[in-house]
Amino acid sequence: EGIRVYDPAYQNTAVARSKITEIDGEAGVLRYRGYPIEELAEKSNYLEVSYLLIFGELPNKVQYERWSNEIMHHTYIHIRVMELMKSFNYDAHPMGMFISSISAMSTYHPEANPALAGNDMYKVSATARTKQIVRLLGKVPTVAACCYRHRIGRPYNYPQSNLGYCENFLYMLDHLSEENYMPNAKLARALDVLFILHADHELNCSTAAMRHIGSTLVDPYSAVAGAASALYGPLHGGANEAVLRMLEEIGKPENVTEFLEQVKQRKRRLMGFGHRIYKNYDPRARIIRQVAYEVFEICGREPLIEVAIELERIALSDDYFVKRKLYPNVDFYSGLIYKSMGFPTDFFPVLFAIPRVSGWLAHWVESITNPAAKIWRPRQVYVGEGKRSYVPMEHRS
Ligand code: CMC
């Protein structure tokens, strides 16, 4: 009581007790609800993982079927949201379109506004929460697909609720389609694995933003839009786009040493390297590297992989990076997969945002249902001027 600790950038502050995701950054361990990420990536699928994250247990058969059915039957977005999206510039950044459209969705579901239902409906009613959770998980891939179609100047496609989550997403993109607009099954599975890996990562910047905004008891569309804005930044989910632009700039393996010299002189930042928590190889990066080779077999080897491998090889044996425990993170290889799959570079952060919605929602539920929950309101250390008197403009220098 009364003691304030100055902790810039929350480097040492725990603001929640959570049962969702466990990370041991020194050992390179990541588990969702106790299940190792490697096992989930191999055996599970994204929709099952989203259930696990949000409700705490793996679903049984009946629960899983109800869950996936509900989500797939909420994939249509309001026609006015589509109209709104059509008004963006043709070259609008897909992540900007994504954030604005999710935010706009709250206005098309006015019953989602807690002010109309006694303010704390999300705190007290599991039905009210699940209704919006299912809608958000269903609609997010559709909004993302419209962003993509808009970006490439093509008409939007409607969802197909009888398909799997990633299959339907690729179908709406009509990207990498084979017969009857159906996506390649192996690529849909590769994307599903990427979605599992990106689904949650405890209190990263965007998830902390989700909890922060959610603590006001606002509707989850507005909170997800805020969390997605945090994800957009190049130090967070925008890093996959930044990595690819960096690899393109380096161009070939021979240029790697010179680029790393610039990093060591602090003129540049090595994108896709380093992490607040991992001081060891990011376990997700290891799995993603494997997925990259599987995707390359279908889509062709992305030549920039040679630059990435050389960067990793030299950095991991260089004192500067070893001393600071800088290892490749999740964004280092994901961009190469997306590039090989032919996605536009500015669409990469959206591919991160879609699955992270389930993590945000899991944290939203956990935080607002905590009986001791309060509005988040950090303190500051004021270091500005003391009291002074107003000076009329004509007397100012
Ligand atoms: N390139 C060069 N130097 C780095 C990097 C990097 N990517 N990351 C950290 N360092 C250095 C940093 O300069 C500092 O050195 P010194 O102690 O001599 O000043 C030391 O390593 C510690 O770094 P920090 O800035 O205190 O670390 P942080 O926890 O504040 O930042 C980070 C974490 C992820 C923002 C940072 O590592 C970074 O900017 N990485 C590049 C962007 C990136 O790949 N982001 C994706 C993160 S993973 C997935 C996600 O969240 O989206």
Coordinates of C-alpha atoms and ligand atoms in Angstrom, one line a residue:
E1 CA 0.0 0.0 0.0
G2 CA 1.4 3.3 -1.0
I3 CA 4.6 1.9 -2.5
R4 CA 5.0 2.6 -6.2
V5 CA 7.6 0.8 -8.3
Y6 CA 9.0 2.5 -11.4
D7 CA 9.1 -0.2 -14.0
P8 CA 9.3 1.3 -17.6
A9 CA 7.9 -0.9 -20.3
Y10 CA 6.6 -3.3 -17.6
Q11 CA 9.8 -5.3 -17.7
N12 CA 9.4 -6.7 -14.2
T13 CA 5.7 -6.3 -13.5
A14 CA 3.3 -9.2 -13.3
V15 CA -0.2 -7.8 -13.8
A16 CA -2.2 -11.0 -13.9
R17 CA -2.3 -14.6 -12.6
S18 CA -3.0 -16.7 -15.6
K19 CA -3.7 -20.3 -16.3
I20 CA -3.6 -20.0 -20.1
T21 CA 0.0 -20.1 -21.5
E22 CA 3.2 -21.0 -19.8
I23 CA 6.6 -19.9 -21.2
D24 CA 10.0 -20.8 -19.9
G25 CA 12.1 -18.4 -21.8
E26 CA 15.5 -19.8 -20.6
A27 CA 14.5 -23.3 -21.6
G28 CA 12.6 -22.4 -24.8
V29 CA 9.4 -24.0 -23.5
L30 CA 5.9 -23.0 -24.7
R31 CA 2.7 -24.7 -23.5
Y32 CA -1.0 -23.9 -23.9
R33 CA -3.0 -25.0 -20.8
G34 CA -0.1 -27.4 -20.1
Y35 CA 0.1 -29.0 -23.5
P36 CA 3.5 -28.6 -25.3
I37 CA 3.3 -26.5 -28.4
E38 CA 5.1 -29.2 -30.4
E39 CA 2.5 -31.8 -29.6
L40 CA -0.4 -29.4 -30.4
A41 CA 1.2 -28.4 -33.7
E42 CA 1.6 -32.1 -34.7
K43 CA -1.7 -33.5 -33.5
S44 CA -4.3 -30.8 -33.0
N45 CA -6.0 -28.2 -35.2
Y46 CA -6.6 -24.4 -34.8
L47 CA -10.2 -24.6 -33.8
E48 CA -9.6 -27.2 -31.2
V49 CA -6.7 -25.1 -29.8
S50 CA -8.9 -22.0 -29.7
Y51 CA -11.4 -24.0 -27.6
L52 CA -8.6 -25.2 -25.3
L53 CA -7.3 -21.7 -24.9
I54 CA -10.7 -20.1 -24.2
F55 CA -12.3 -22.9 -22.1
G56 CA -9.3 -24.5 -20.5
E57 CA -9.7 -28.1 -21.6
L58 CA -9.6 -30.0 -24.9
P59 CA -13.2 -30.4 -26.2
N60 CA -14.8 -33.9 -26.4
K61 CA -16.3 -34.9 -29.7
V62 CA -19.8 -33.3 -29.1
Q63 CA -18.3 -30.1 -27.8
Y64 CA -15.9 -29.9 -30.7
E65 CA -18.6 -30.4 -33.3
R66 CA -20.8 -27.8 -31.7
W67 CA -17.9 -25.4 -31.4
S68 CA -16.7 -25.7 -35.0
N69 CA -20.3 -25.7 -36.3
E70 CA -21.2 -22.5 -34.5
I71 CA -18.0 -20.7 -35.6
M72 CA -18.3 -21.8 -39.2
H73 CA -22.0 -20.6 -39.2
H74 CA -20.9 -17.2 -38.1
T75 CA -18.5 -16.5 -41.0
Y76 CA -20.8 -14.1 -42.9
I77 CA -20.1 -10.4 -42.2
H78 CA -22.6 -7.7 -42.4
I79 CA -23.1 -6.4 -45.9
R80 CA -22.4 -2.9 -44.7
V81 CA -19.1 -3.9 -43.3
M82 CA -18.3 -5.1 -46.8
E83 CA -19.5 -1.8 -48.2
L84 CA -17.3 0.0 -45.7
M85 CA -14.3 -2.0 -46.8
K86 CA -14.9 -1.2 -50.4
S87 CA -14.4 2.5 -49.6
F88 CA -10.8 2.0 -48.7
N89 CA -8.1 3.1 -51.1
Y90 CA -7.0 0.2 -53.4
D91 CA -3.5 0.4 -51.8
A92 CA -4.7 0.7 -48.2
H93 CA -2.5 -1.4 -45.8
P94 CA -4.5 -4.6 -45.1
M95 CA -3.8 -4.4 -41.4
G96 CA -5.3 -0.8 -41.3
M97 CA -8.4 -2.2 -43.1
F98 CA -8.6 -5.1 -40.8
I99 CA -8.4 -3.0 -37.6
S100 CA -11.0 -0.5 -38.8
S101 CA -13.4 -3.2 -40.0
I102 CA -13.3 -5.2 -36.8
S103 CA -13.8 -1.9 -34.9
A104 CA -16.8 -1.1 -37.2
M105 CA -18.4 -4.5 -36.4
S106 CA -19.4 -3.3 -32.9
T107 CA -21.7 -0.8 -34.6
Y108 CA -23.4 -3.6 -36.6
H109 CA -24.0 -5.7 -33.5
P110 CA -25.5 -3.0 -31.2
E111 CA -26.6 -5.7 -28.6
A112 CA -22.9 -6.3 -28.1
N113 CA -22.7 -2.9 -26.3
P114 CA -22.7 -3.6 -22.5
A115 CA -24.2 -0.1 -21.8
L116 CA -27.5 -1.5 -23.0
A117 CA -27.4 -4.5 -20.6
G118 CA -26.4 -3.1 -17.3
N119 CA -22.8 -2.5 -18.2
D120 CA -21.2 -5.7 -16.7
M121 CA -22.9 -8.3 -18.9
Y122 CA -19.6 -9.7 -20.1
K123 CA -18.5 -10.1 -16.5
V124 CA -21.6 -12.0 -15.4
S125 CA -22.9 -13.8 -18.4
A126 CA -21.1 -16.7 -20.1
T127 CA -23.8 -16.7 -22.8
A128 CA -23.2 -13.1 -23.6
R129 CA -19.5 -13.7 -23.9
T130 CA -19.7 -16.9 -26.0
K131 CA -22.1 -15.3 -28.4
Q132 CA -19.6 -12.6 -29.4
I133 CA -16.6 -15.0 -29.2
V134 CA -18.1 -17.3 -31.7
R135 CA -19.0 -14.4 -34.0
L136 CA -15.5 -12.9 -33.8
L137 CA -13.8 -16.2 -34.5
G138 CA -16.1 -16.8 -37.4
K139 CA -15.9 -13.4 -39.0
V140 CA -12.3 -12.5 -38.6
P141 CA -11.1 -14.7 -41.5
T142 CA -13.8 -13.2 -43.7
V143 CA -12.7 -9.7 -42.9
A144 CA -9.1 -10.7 -43.5
A145 CA -10.1 -12.3 -46.8
C146 CA -11.9 -9.1 -47.9
C147 CA -8.8 -7.1 -47.0
Y148 CA -6.8 -9.4 -49.3
R149 CA -9.3 -9.3 -52.2
H150 CA -9.5 -5.5 -51.9
R151 CA -5.7 -5.2 -51.9
I152 CA -5.5 -7.2 -55.1
G153 CA -8.4 -5.4 -56.7
R154 CA -10.8 -8.4 -56.9
P155 CA -14.4 -8.8 -55.8
Y156 CA -14.9 -10.3 -52.3
N157 CA -15.9 -13.9 -51.9
Y158 CA -18.5 -15.3 -49.5
P159 CA -17.5 -18.0 -47.0
Q160 CA -18.4 -21.7 -47.3
S161 CA -19.4 -22.9 -43.9
N162 CA -19.0 -26.6 -44.8
L163 CA -15.2 -26.2 -45.1
G164 CA -12.6 -26.3 -42.4
Y165 CA -11.5 -23.0 -40.8
C166 CA -8.3 -22.6 -42.9
E167 CA -9.7 -24.3 -45.9
N168 CA -12.5 -21.7 -46.0
F169 CA -10.1 -18.9 -45.5
L170 CA -8.0 -19.9 -48.4
Y171 CA -11.1 -20.6 -50.4
M172 CA -12.3 -17.0 -49.8
L173 CA -8.9 -15.7 -50.8
D174 CA -9.1 -17.8 -53.9
H175 CA -5.4 -18.0 -53.6
L176 CA -3.5 -21.2 -54.4
S177 CA -6.7 -22.8 -55.5
E178 CA -6.9 -26.0 -57.3
E179 CA -10.0 -27.6 -58.7
N180 CA -13.3 -25.8 -58.0
Y181 CA -11.6 -23.0 -56.2
M182 CA -10.6 -25.5 -53.5
P183 CA -7.2 -24.9 -51.8
N184 CA -4.4 -27.4 -51.7
A185 CA -5.1 -29.6 -48.6
K186 CA -1.4 -29.7 -47.5
L187 CA -1.2 -25.9 -47.7
A188 CA -4.4 -25.5 -45.7
R189 CA -2.8 -27.8 -43.0
A190 CA 0.4 -25.8 -43.1
L191 CA -1.5 -22.6 -42.5
D192 CA -3.5 -24.4 -39.7
V193 CA -0.2 -25.3 -38.0
L194 CA 1.0 -21.6 -38.3
F195 CA -2.4 -20.6 -36.7
I196 CA -1.8 -23.0 -33.8
L197 CA 1.7 -21.5 -33.2
H198 CA 0.4 -17.9 -33.3
A199 CA -2.7 -18.4 -31.2
D200 CA -1.4 -17.2 -27.9
H201 CA 1.8 -16.1 -26.2
E202 CA 0.8 -14.9 -22.7
L203 CA 1.1 -11.2 -22.0
N204 CA 2.7 -10.0 -25.2
C205 CA 2.0 -6.3 -26.1
S206 CA -1.3 -6.9 -27.9
T207 CA -2.7 -9.4 -25.4
A208 CA -1.8 -6.9 -22.6
A209 CA -3.6 -4.3 -24.6
M210 CA -6.6 -6.6 -24.9
R211 CA -6.7 -7.1 -21.1
H212 CA -6.2 -3.4 -20.6
I213 CA -9.0 -2.3 -22.9
G214 CA -11.2 -5.2 -21.7
S215 CA -10.8 -4.0 -18.1
T216 CA -13.2 -1.1 -19.0
L217 CA -15.8 -3.7 -19.8
V218 CA -16.1 -2.4 -23.4
D219 CA -17.5 -4.8 -26.1
P220 CA -14.9 -7.3 -27.5
Y221 CA -15.0 -5.9 -31.1
S222 CA -13.6 -2.6 -29.8
A223 CA -11.1 -4.4 -27.6
V224 CA -9.9 -6.8 -30.4
A225 CA -9.5 -3.8 -32.7
G226 CA -7.3 -2.1 -30.0
A227 CA -5.2 -5.3 -29.5
A228 CA -4.8 -5.6 -33.3
S229 CA -3.5 -2.1 -33.5
A230 CA -0.8 -3.1 -31.0
L231 CA 0.0 -6.1 -33.1
Y232 CA 0.4 -4.0 -36.2
G233 CA 3.7 -2.4 -35.0
P234 CA 7.0 -3.6 -36.4
L235 CA 8.4 -4.6 -33.0
H236 CA 5.4 -7.0 -32.6
G237 CA 3.3 -8.7 -35.3
G238 CA 4.5 -6.3 -38.0
A239 CA 7.9 -8.0 -37.6
N240 CA 7.1 -10.7 -40.2
E241 CA 6.6 -8.0 -42.8
A242 CA 9.7 -6.2 -41.7
V243 CA 11.8 -9.4 -41.8
L244 CA 10.9 -10.0 -45.4
R245 CA 11.7 -6.4 -46.4
M246 CA 15.0 -6.7 -44.6
L247 CA 15.9 -10.0 -46.3
E248 CA 15.0 -8.5 -49.7
E249 CA 17.2 -5.5 -48.9
I250 CA 20.2 -7.8 -48.0
G251 CA 19.5 -9.7 -51.3
K252 CA 22.1 -12.4 -51.1
P253 CA 24.1 -14.4 -48.5
E254 CA 27.3 -12.6 -49.4
N255 CA 25.8 -9.3 -48.1
V256 CA 24.9 -10.7 -44.6
T257 CA 28.2 -9.9 -42.9
E258 CA 28.0 -6.3 -43.9
F259 CA 24.4 -6.0 -42.8
L260 CA 25.2 -7.5 -39.4
E261 CA 28.1 -5.0 -39.0
Q262 CA 25.5 -2.2 -39.3
V263 CA 23.4 -4.0 -36.6
K264 CA 26.3 -4.1 -34.3
Q265 CA 27.0 -0.4 -34.9
R266 CA 23.3 0.1 -33.9
K267 CA 22.4 1.6 -37.2
R268 CA 20.0 -1.2 -37.9
R269 CA 17.8 -3.7 -35.9
L270 CA 17.9 -7.3 -36.9
M271 CA 14.2 -8.0 -37.4
G272 CA 12.9 -11.4 -36.4
F273 CA 15.6 -11.7 -33.7
G274 CA 15.3 -11.2 -30.0
H275 CA 12.5 -11.5 -27.6
R276 CA 11.6 -10.0 -24.2
I277 CA 11.1 -13.5 -22.7
Y278 CA 12.9 -16.0 -24.9
K279 CA 16.6 -16.0 -24.2
N280 CA 17.0 -19.2 -26.1
Y281 CA 15.7 -20.5 -29.5
D282 CA 12.0 -19.7 -29.8
P283 CA 10.3 -23.1 -30.0
R284 CA 7.9 -21.8 -32.5
A285 CA 10.7 -20.8 -34.9
R286 CA 12.0 -24.4 -34.8
I287 CA 8.6 -25.7 -35.9
I288 CA 8.1 -23.0 -38.5
R289 CA 11.4 -23.8 -40.1
Q290 CA 10.2 -27.3 -40.7
V291 CA 6.8 -26.1 -42.1
A292 CA 8.8 -23.8 -44.4
Y293 CA 10.4 -26.8 -46.1
E294 CA 7.1 -28.6 -46.5
V295 CA 5.5 -25.5 -48.1
F296 CA 8.6 -25.0 -50.4
E297 CA 8.0 -28.6 -51.7
I298 CA 4.6 -27.5 -53.1
C299 CA 5.1 -23.8 -53.8
G300 CA 8.8 -23.7 -54.7
R301 CA 11.8 -22.8 -52.6
E302 CA 11.8 -19.2 -51.7
P303 CA 15.3 -18.0 -52.6
L304 CA 15.6 -15.6 -49.7
I305 CA 15.7 -18.7 -47.3
E306 CA 19.5 -18.8 -48.2
V307 CA 19.9 -15.3 -46.8
A308 CA 17.9 -16.2 -43.7
I309 CA 19.9 -19.3 -43.0
E310 CA 23.2 -17.4 -43.5
L311 CA 22.0 -14.6 -41.2
E312 CA 21.1 -17.2 -38.5
R313 CA 24.4 -19.0 -38.9
I314 CA 26.6 -15.9 -38.6
A315 CA 24.5 -14.2 -35.9
L316 CA 24.4 -17.3 -33.7
S317 CA 28.2 -17.6 -33.7
D318 CA 28.9 -13.9 -33.3
D319 CA 29.7 -12.6 -29.7
Y320 CA 27.4 -9.6 -30.0
F321 CA 24.3 -11.7 -30.5
V322 CA 25.4 -14.6 -28.3
K323 CA 26.1 -12.2 -25.3
R324 CA 22.7 -10.6 -25.7
K325 CA 21.0 -14.0 -26.1
L326 CA 19.4 -12.9 -29.4
Y327 CA 17.9 -15.9 -31.3
P328 CA 15.4 -16.1 -34.2
N329 CA 11.8 -15.6 -33.1
V330 CA 8.5 -16.7 -34.6
D331 CA 8.5 -14.0 -37.2
F332 CA 11.9 -14.9 -38.7
Y333 CA 10.8 -17.8 -40.9
S334 CA 7.0 -17.2 -41.1
G335 CA 7.4 -14.4 -43.7
L336 CA 9.4 -16.7 -46.0
I337 CA 6.5 -19.2 -45.9
Y338 CA 3.9 -16.5 -46.7
K339 CA 6.2 -15.2 -49.5
S340 CA 6.6 -18.7 -50.9
M341 CA 2.8 -19.1 -50.8
G342 CA 2.5 -15.9 -52.8
F343 CA 0.9 -13.6 -50.2
P344 CA 1.6 -9.9 -50.6
T345 CA 4.2 -8.7 -48.0
D346 CA 1.8 -6.2 -46.3
F347 CA -0.7 -9.0 -45.7
F348 CA 1.7 -10.9 -43.4
P349 CA 0.6 -9.1 -40.1
V350 CA -3.0 -10.0 -40.9
L351 CA -2.0 -13.7 -41.1
F352 CA -0.6 -13.3 -37.5
A353 CA -3.7 -11.4 -36.3
I354 CA -6.3 -14.0 -37.4
P355 CA -5.2 -16.7 -35.0
R356 CA -4.1 -14.4 -32.2
V357 CA -7.8 -13.4 -31.8
S358 CA -8.4 -16.7 -30.0
G359 CA -5.6 -15.9 -27.5
W360 CA -6.9 -12.3 -27.0
L361 CA -10.4 -13.7 -26.3
A362 CA -9.0 -16.3 -23.9
H363 CA -7.3 -13.6 -21.9
W364 CA -10.3 -11.3 -22.1
V365 CA -12.5 -14.1 -20.5
E366 CA -9.9 -14.9 -17.9
S367 CA -9.4 -11.3 -16.9
I368 CA -13.0 -10.0 -16.8
T369 CA -14.4 -13.1 -15.0
N370 CA -11.8 -12.7 -12.2
P371 CA -14.0 -11.6 -9.2
A372 CA -11.2 -9.3 -8.1
A373 CA -10.9 -7.6 -11.6
K374 CA -10.6 -3.8 -11.6
I375 CA -10.0 -1.3 -14.3
W376 CA -6.4 -1.2 -15.4
R377 CA -4.8 2.0 -14.5
P378 CA -1.0 2.2 -14.0
R379 CA 0.7 4.9 -12.1
Q380 CA 3.3 7.3 -13.3
V381 CA 6.3 9.1 -11.8
Y382 CA 5.7 12.8 -12.5
V383 CA 8.9 14.6 -13.5
G384 CA 7.5 17.7 -15.2
E385 CA 7.3 21.4 -14.1
G386 CA 6.0 22.4 -10.6
K387 CA 3.2 24.9 -10.3
R388 CA 3.4 28.0 -12.5
S389 CA 1.2 30.8 -13.7
Y390 CA -0.4 31.3 -17.1
V391 CA 1.5 33.8 -19.3
P392 CA -0.5 35.8 -21.9
M393 CA 0.8 35.2 -25.5
E394 CA 2.1 38.8 -25.9
H395 CA 4.4 38.2 -23.0
R396 CA 5.9 35.0 -24.2
S397 CA 9.3 34.9 -25.8
Ligands
CMC1 N1 18.6 -6.4 -33.3 C1 19.7 -5.9 -32.7 N2 19.8 -5.8 -31.4 C2 18.8 -6.2 -30.6 C3 17.6 -6.8 -31.1 C4 17.6 -6.9 -32.5 N3 16.5 -7.4 -33.1 N4 16.8 -7.1 -30.1 C5 17.4 -6.7 -29.0 N5 18.7 -6.2 -29.3 C6 19.7 -5.8 -28.3 C7 19.3 -4.4 -27.7 O1 19.9 -3.4 -28.5 C8 19.9 -4.5 -26.3 O2 21.3 -4.3 -26.4 P1 22.1 -3.4 -25.3 O3 21.8 -4.1 -24.0 O4 23.5 -3.4 -25.7 O5 21.5 -2.1 -25.4 C9 19.7 -6.0 -26.0 O6 19.7 -6.7 -27.2 C10 18.4 -6.2 -25.2 O7 17.3 -5.8 -26.0 P2 16.1 -5.0 -25.5 O8 15.8 -3.9 -26.5 O9 16.2 -4.7 -24.0 O10 15.0 -6.1 -25.6 P3 13.4 -5.9 -25.4 O11 12.9 -7.0 -24.6 O12 13.1 -4.5 -25.0 O13 12.9 -6.0 -26.9 C11 12.1 -7.0 -29.0 C12 12.3 -7.2 -27.5 C13 11.4 -8.2 -29.5 C14 11.2 -5.7 -29.2 C15 13.5 -6.8 -29.7 O14 14.3 -7.9 -29.5 C16 13.3 -6.4 -31.1 O15 13.2 -5.2 -31.5 N6 13.4 -7.4 -32.1 C17 13.1 -7.2 -33.5 C18 11.7 -7.1 -33.8 C19 11.0 -8.4 -33.8 O16 11.5 -9.4 -34.3 N7 9.9 -8.5 -33.1 C20 9.1 -9.7 -33.0 C21 9.1 -10.3 -31.6 S1 8.5 -12.0 -31.5 C22 6.8 -12.0 -32.0 C23 6.0 -10.9 -31.7 O17 5.9 -10.4 -30.6 O18 5.4 -10.4 -32.6

